[in-house]
mmCIF file of C-alpha atoms in Angstrom:
data_model
loop_
_atom_site.group_PDB
_atom_site.id
_atom_site.type_symbol
_atom_site.label_atom_id
_atom_site.label_comp_id
_atom_site.label_asym_id
_atom_site.label_seq_id
_atom_site.Cartn_x
_atom_site.Cartn_y
_atom_site.Cartn_z
ATOM 1 C CA MET A 1 -35.082 -21.771 15.512
ATOM 2 C CA VAL A 2 -36.535 -18.389 14.601
ATOM 3 C CA THR A 3 -33.079 -16.807 14.662
ATOM 4 C CA GLY A 4 -31.804 -19.487 12.290
ATOM 5 C CA ARG A 5 -34.662 -18.934 9.867
ATOM 6 C CA GLU A 6 -34.070 -15.159 9.967
ATOM 7 C CA LEU A 7 -30.321 -15.370 9.456
ATOM 8 C CA TRP A 8 -30.525 -13.178 6.380
ATOM 9 C CA VAL A 9 -32.123 -10.422 8.469
ATOM 10 C CA ILE A 10 -29.164 -10.552 10.847
ATOM 11 C CA LEU A 11 -26.773 -10.404 7.898
ATOM 12 C CA VAL A 12 -28.504 -7.247 6.664
ATOM 13 C CA GLN A 13 -28.270 -5.716 10.152
ATOM 14 C CA VAL A 14 -24.585 -6.591 10.270
ATOM 15 C CA GLY A 15 -23.876 -5.369 6.759
ATOM 16 C CA LEU A 16 -25.433 -1.938 6.809
ATOM 17 C CA THR A 17 -23.880 0.396 9.370
ATOM 18 C CA PRO A 18 -20.777 -1.536 10.538
ATOM 19 C CA LEU A 19 -19.497 -2.680 7.145
ATOM 20 C CA PHE A 20 -20.255 0.614 5.427
ATOM 21 C CA MET A 21 -18.355 2.452 8.166
ATOM 22 C CA LEU A 22 -15.430 0.065 7.769
ATOM 23 C CA PHE A 23 -15.465 0.486 3.990
ATOM 24 C CA VAL A 24 -15.553 4.283 4.083
ATOM 25 C CA PHE A 25 -13.042 4.832 6.880
ATOM 26 C CA ASP A 26 -10.516 2.242 5.728
ATOM 27 C CA THR A 27 -10.908 1.555 2.005
ATOM 28 C CA VAL A 28 -12.061 4.968 0.792
ATOM 29 C CA LEU A 29 -10.090 7.211 3.146
ATOM 30 C CA GLY A 30 -7.137 4.815 3.169
ATOM 31 C CA SER A 31 -6.853 4.919 -0.632
ATOM 32 C CA GLN A 32 -6.623 8.704 -0.360
ATOM 33 C CA GLY A 33 -3.930 8.551 2.285
ATOM 34 C CA LEU A 34 -6.119 10.211 4.901
ATOM 35 C CA VAL A 35 -5.806 7.338 7.399
ATOM 36 C CA GLY A 36 -2.832 5.117 8.220
ATOM 37 C CA ARG A 37 -2.419 1.578 6.930
ATOM 38 C CA GLY A 38 -2.848 0.086 10.399
ATOM 39 C CA PHE A 39 -6.130 1.857 11.040
ATOM 40 C CA ALA A 40 -8.245 -1.155 10.039
ATOM 41 C CA ASP A 41 -6.723 -3.293 12.789
ATOM 42 C CA VAL A 42 -7.697 -0.687 15.397
ATOM 43 C CA PHE A 43 -11.105 -0.054 13.848
ATOM 44 C CA LEU A 44 -12.277 -3.656 13.320
ATOM 45 C CA PRO A 45 -12.590 -4.498 17.068
ATOM 46 C CA GLY A 46 -14.790 -1.430 17.452
ATOM 47 C CA ILE A 47 -16.926 -2.598 14.534
ATOM 48 C CA ILE A 48 -17.321 -5.997 16.240
ATOM 49 C CA ALA A 49 -18.489 -4.247 19.407
ATOM 50 C CA LEU A 50 -20.870 -2.054 17.409
ATOM 51 C CA ALA A 51 -22.411 -5.075 15.685
ATOM 52 C CA ALA A 52 -22.935 -6.930 18.977
ATOM 53 C CA LEU A 53 -24.601 -4.076 20.865
ATOM 54 C CA THR A 54 -26.714 -2.485 18.126
ATOM 55 C CA THR A 55 -27.932 -5.785 16.649
ATOM 56 C CA ALA A 56 -29.129 -6.933 20.078
ATOM 57 C CA LEU A 57 -30.754 -3.548 20.691
ATOM 58 C CA GLN A 58 -32.707 -3.643 17.440
ATOM 59 C CA SER A 59 -33.557 -7.345 17.785
ATOM 60 C CA VAL A 60 -35.515 -6.760 20.992
ATOM 61 C CA ALA A 61 -36.735 -3.186 20.546
ATOM 62 C CA LEU A 62 -38.337 -3.316 17.113
ATOM 63 C CA PRO A 63 -40.427 -6.473 17.716
ATOM 64 C CA LEU A 64 -41.554 -5.160 21.117
ATOM 65 C CA VAL A 65 -42.821 -1.953 19.556
ATOM 66 C CA LYS A 66 -45.032 -4.076 17.304
ATOM 67 C CA GLU A 67 -46.084 -6.533 20.034
ATOM 68 C CA PHE A 68 -47.101 -3.760 22.423
ATOM 69 C CA GLY A 69 -48.770 -1.807 19.640
ATOM 70 C CA PHE A 70 -52.386 -1.704 18.551
ATOM 71 C CA THR A 71 -52.654 -5.459 17.916
ATOM 72 C CA MET A 72 -51.187 -6.353 21.353
ATOM 73 C CA GLU A 73 -49.497 -9.475 20.004
ATOM 74 C CA ILE A 74 -47.606 -9.727 23.286
ATOM 75 C CA GLU A 75 -50.677 -11.188 24.992
ATOM 76 C CA ASP A 76 -50.062 -14.747 23.790
ATOM 77 C CA ARG A 77 -46.539 -14.621 25.308
ATOM 78 C CA LEU A 78 -47.877 -13.235 28.561
ATOM 79 C CA MET A 79 -50.302 -16.157 28.892
ATOM 80 C CA ALA A 80 -47.382 -18.589 29.104
ATOM 81 C CA PRO A 81 -47.265 -20.534 32.442
ATOM 82 C CA LEU A 82 -44.315 -18.621 33.894
ATOM 83 C CA PRO A 83 -43.738 -15.242 35.561
ATOM 84 C CA THR A 84 -43.898 -12.189 33.299
ATOM 85 C CA GLY A 85 -40.324 -11.285 34.147
ATOM 86 C CA TYR A 86 -39.130 -14.567 32.636
ATOM 87 C CA VAL A 87 -40.726 -13.582 29.339
ATOM 88 C CA ALA A 88 -38.578 -10.448 29.388
ATOM 89 C CA ILE A 89 -35.448 -12.458 30.242
ATOM 90 C CA GLY A 90 -36.208 -14.809 27.360
ATOM 91 C CA LYS A 91 -36.339 -11.882 24.951
ATOM 92 C CA LEU A 92 -33.021 -10.598 26.296
ATOM 93 C CA VAL A 93 -31.462 -14.032 25.766
ATOM 94 C CA ILE A 94 -32.625 -14.168 22.138
ATOM 95 C CA ALA A 95 -31.382 -10.621 21.515
ATOM 96 C CA THR A 96 -28.021 -11.531 23.045
ATOM 97 C CA ILE A 97 -27.715 -14.591 20.802
ATOM 98 C CA ARG A 98 -28.379 -12.440 17.766
ATOM 99 C CA GLY A 99 -25.876 -9.846 18.914
ATOM 100 C CA LEU A 100 -23.200 -12.502 19.423
ATOM 101 C CA LEU A 101 -23.967 -14.003 16.027
ATOM 102 C CA ALA A 102 -23.589 -10.559 14.463
ATOM 103 C CA ALA A 103 -20.214 -10.077 16.188
ATOM 104 C CA VAL A 104 -19.002 -13.482 14.969
ATOM 105 C CA LEU A 105 -20.134 -12.790 11.400
ATOM 106 C CA ILE A 106 -18.724 -9.277 11.215
ATOM 107 C CA TYR A 107 -15.190 -10.488 11.961
ATOM 108 C CA PRO A 108 -14.589 -12.502 8.744
ATOM 109 C CA LEU A 109 -16.726 -10.132 6.669
ATOM 110 C CA GLY A 110 -14.681 -7.172 7.847
ATOM 111 C CA ALA A 111 -11.439 -9.048 7.254
ATOM 112 C CA LEU A 112 -12.493 -9.827 3.686
ATOM 113 C CA MET A 113 -13.397 -6.199 3.077
ATOM 114 C CA VAL A 114 -10.143 -4.654 4.299
ATOM 115 C CA GLY A 115 -7.857 -7.595 3.503
ATOM 116 C CA SER A 116 -6.574 -8.190 7.052
ATOM 117 C CA ALA A 117 -7.717 -8.601 10.631
ATOM 118 C CA PRO A 118 -6.062 -8.823 14.048
ATOM 119 C CA TRP A 119 -5.795 -12.475 15.099
ATOM 120 C CA ARG A 120 -4.872 -13.544 18.612
ATOM 121 C CA PRO A 121 -6.339 -16.908 19.664
ATOM 122 C CA ALA A 122 -5.419 -16.348 23.315
ATOM 123 C CA GLY A 123 -7.623 -13.256 23.403
ATOM 124 C CA LEU A 124 -10.704 -14.826 21.823
ATOM 125 C CA PRO A 125 -12.296 -15.969 25.130
ATOM 126 C CA LEU A 126 -12.059 -12.433 26.528
ATOM 127 C CA ALA A 127 -13.409 -10.953 23.296
ATOM 128 C CA PHE A 128 -16.326 -13.398 23.434
ATOM 129 C CA VAL A 129 -17.200 -12.519 27.040
ATOM 130 C CA VAL A 130 -17.000 -8.794 26.322
ATOM 131 C CA ALA A 131 -19.170 -9.156 23.215
ATOM 132 C CA LEU A 132 -21.638 -11.233 25.262
ATOM 133 C CA LEU A 133 -21.953 -8.506 27.893
ATOM 134 C CA GLY A 134 -22.213 -5.842 25.202
ATOM 135 C CA ALA A 135 -25.004 -7.710 23.426
ATOM 136 C CA TRP A 136 -26.883 -8.222 26.704
ATOM 137 C CA ILE A 137 -26.580 -4.511 27.497
ATOM 138 C CA GLY A 138 -27.795 -3.626 24.007
ATOM 139 C CA GLY A 139 -30.836 -5.859 24.450
ATOM 140 C CA ALA A 140 -31.596 -4.315 27.844
ATOM 141 C CA ILE A 141 -31.351 -0.796 26.404
ATOM 142 C CA GLY A 142 -33.675 -1.753 23.569
ATOM 143 C CA MET A 143 -36.236 -3.315 25.905
ATOM 144 C CA SER A 144 -36.186 -0.304 28.225
ATOM 145 C CA LEU A 145 -36.784 2.089 25.339
ATOM 146 C CA ALA A 146 -39.485 -0.005 23.673
ATOM 147 C CA THR A 147 -41.485 -0.439 26.876
ATOM 148 C CA THR A 148 -41.316 3.131 28.171
ATOM 149 C CA LEU A 149 -41.612 5.365 25.111
ATOM 150 C CA PRO A 150 -44.760 6.081 23.083
ATOM 151 C CA VAL A 151 -44.906 4.104 19.837
ATOM 152 C CA GLN A 152 -45.106 7.251 17.697
ATOM 153 C CA ARG A 153 -41.810 8.551 19.130
ATOM 154 C CA ILE A 154 -39.758 5.381 19.063
ATOM 155 C CA ASN A 155 -38.092 5.991 15.675
ATOM 156 C CA VAL A 156 -36.960 9.487 16.618
ATOM 157 C CA THR A 157 -35.698 8.244 19.964
ATOM 158 C CA PHE A 158 -33.663 5.487 18.323
ATOM 159 C CA SER A 159 -31.872 8.097 16.229
ATOM 160 C CA VAL A 160 -31.242 10.279 19.268
ATOM 161 C CA ILE A 161 -29.952 7.338 21.336
ATOM 162 C CA LEU A 162 -27.955 5.426 18.709
ATOM 163 C CA THR A 163 -26.038 8.411 17.354
ATOM 164 C CA PRO A 164 -24.190 9.272 20.607
ATOM 165 C CA ILE A 165 -23.741 5.561 21.406
ATOM 166 C CA ILE A 166 -21.934 5.069 18.092
ATOM 167 C CA TRP A 167 -19.860 8.236 17.988
ATOM 168 C CA THR A 168 -18.795 8.342 21.640
ATOM 169 C CA GLY A 169 -18.153 4.605 21.971
ATOM 170 C CA CYS A 170 -14.429 4.540 21.058
ATOM 171 C CA ILE A 171 -15.221 2.484 17.978
ATOM 172 C CA HIS A 172 -12.726 4.367 15.821
ATOM 173 C CA TYR A 173 -9.967 5.021 18.345
ATOM 174 C CA PRO A 174 -8.479 3.739 21.635
ATOM 175 C CA TRP A 175 -9.738 5.474 24.758
ATOM 176 C CA PRO A 176 -6.295 6.342 26.256
ATOM 177 C CA ARG A 177 -5.399 8.384 23.171
ATOM 178 C CA LEU A 178 -8.207 10.810 23.945
ATOM 179 C CA SER A 179 -6.085 12.342 26.708
ATOM 180 C CA SER A 180 -5.478 15.343 24.434
ATOM 181 C CA VAL A 181 -9.239 16.039 24.571
ATOM 182 C CA PRO A 182 -9.986 15.412 28.272
ATOM 183 C CA TRP A 183 -13.618 16.576 28.235
ATOM 184 C CA TYR A 184 -14.419 14.191 25.387
ATOM 185 C CA GLN A 185 -12.575 11.407 27.161
ATOM 186 C CA VAL A 186 -14.905 11.893 30.139
ATOM 187 C CA VAL A 187 -17.950 11.797 27.836
ATOM 188 C CA THR A 188 -16.846 8.532 26.235
ATOM 189 C CA ALA A 189 -16.250 7.008 29.672
ATOM 190 C CA LEU A 190 -19.984 7.357 30.335
ATOM 191 C CA ASN A 191 -20.869 5.244 27.302
ATOM 192 C CA PRO A 192 -21.065 1.426 27.822
ATOM 193 C CA MET A 193 -20.052 0.951 24.176
ATOM 194 C CA THR A 194 -16.614 2.319 25.086
ATOM 195 C CA TYR A 195 -15.920 -0.633 27.371
ATOM 196 C CA VAL A 196 -17.149 -3.135 24.776
ATOM 197 C CA SER A 197 -14.898 -1.615 22.107
ATOM 198 C CA GLU A 198 -11.912 -1.373 24.425
ATOM 199 C CA GLY A 199 -12.432 -4.902 25.767
ATOM 200 C CA VAL A 200 -12.499 -6.449 22.294
ATOM 201 C CA ARG A 201 -9.614 -4.248 21.137
ATOM 202 C CA GLY A 202 -7.470 -5.181 24.122
ATOM 203 C CA ALA A 203 -8.212 -8.882 23.604
ATOM 204 C CA LEU A 204 -7.215 -8.837 19.936
ATOM 205 C CA LEU A 205 -4.556 -6.083 19.994
ATOM 206 C CA PRO A 206 -2.822 -6.073 23.372
ATOM 207 C CA GLY A 207 -0.029 -3.888 21.985
ATOM 208 C CA VAL A 208 -2.389 -0.982 21.289
ATOM 209 C CA PRO A 209 -3.157 1.377 24.211
ATOM 210 C CA HIS A 210 -6.479 0.337 25.754
ATOM 211 C CA LEU A 211 -8.410 0.158 28.992
ATOM 212 C CA PRO A 212 -7.457 -2.797 31.225
ATOM 213 C CA ALA A 213 -9.604 -5.886 30.774
ATOM 214 C CA TRP A 214 -10.677 -5.933 34.429
ATOM 215 C CA VAL A 215 -11.996 -2.380 34.145
ATOM 216 C CA CYS A 216 -14.042 -3.244 31.056
ATOM 217 C CA LEU A 217 -15.450 -6.429 32.596
ATOM 218 C CA THR A 218 -16.275 -4.751 35.897
ATOM 219 C CA VAL A 219 -18.079 -1.807 34.302
ATOM 220 C CA LEU A 220 -19.939 -3.970 31.778
ATOM 221 C CA THR A 221 -21.055 -6.426 34.455
ATOM 222 C CA GLY A 222 -22.339 -3.622 36.671
ATOM 223 C CA VAL A 223 -24.143 -1.923 33.792
ATOM 224 C CA ALA A 224 -25.637 -5.254 32.689
ATOM 225 C CA VAL A 225 -27.024 -5.937 36.175
ATOM 226 C CA VAL A 226 -28.569 -2.473 36.507
ATOM 227 C CA LEU A 227 -30.044 -2.421 33.005
ATOM 228 C CA THR A 228 -31.419 -5.944 33.394
ATOM 229 C CA TRP A 229 -33.325 -4.863 36.488
ATOM 230 C CA VAL A 230 -34.554 -1.691 34.776
ATOM 231 C CA SER A 231 -35.605 -3.409 31.540
ATOM 232 C CA VAL A 232 -37.419 -6.298 33.241
ATOM 233 C CA ARG A 233 -39.209 -3.843 35.519
ATOM 234 C CA CYS A 234 -40.239 -1.659 32.562
ATOM 235 C CA PHE A 235 -41.423 -4.725 30.617
ATOM 236 C CA THR A 236 -43.464 -6.041 33.544
ATOM 237 C CA ARG A 237 -45.067 -2.651 34.204
ATOM 238 C CA ARG A 238 -46.002 -2.236 30.529
ATOM 239 C CA ALA A 239 -47.339 -5.798 30.301
ATOM 240 C CA ILE A 240 -49.554 -5.353 33.365
ATOM 241 C CA GLN A 241 -50.960 -2.102 32.002
#
């Protein structure tokens, strides 16, 4: 219900970074002949992945910073008749829903902006599952940061964390084509965003070089399990304190 009433907030989150990146890299640079005509098809799956992960991250992190702040608004949630860990899981679920909604919205918006979009109905279930895992991971990262870092440092930390996530997440390019820069290929392999981008890209553009779907799903599932445990533990420890 709250997510529905705040739909415009999600639209703003979707429209800022992802759509501006798509506009600059495709429309602006494409009109100057600096990127190829097919670049938008390769780039749009990465933008979908970016919207899913970062929207979920912000949806859980920013409210938690406020709730655990001076006013301690989190206390009314913690008095609910259920274990504290379930409160954390509930916040991850809401963040995941928002991340998925952002991924769904960014697809037609991006297509309208660049005039085309990769369309493969058979790959939509895989793209949905990958976006789901990416959004869950984004929410878990946001919860871990918001419950472990001091409030006065959270904004700086977001910038430090989000910048490498975005620029080493294979949003703009397929991972196999980084073989000419092997050290950077290793760096991108350490970023969960890479497997979200490659999973969505492989689902919508199977003809483009990409990581196998089973690799993306395996890594994302493992990362999701670990980060869920870490984020719930951090939330519970902060709530008890």
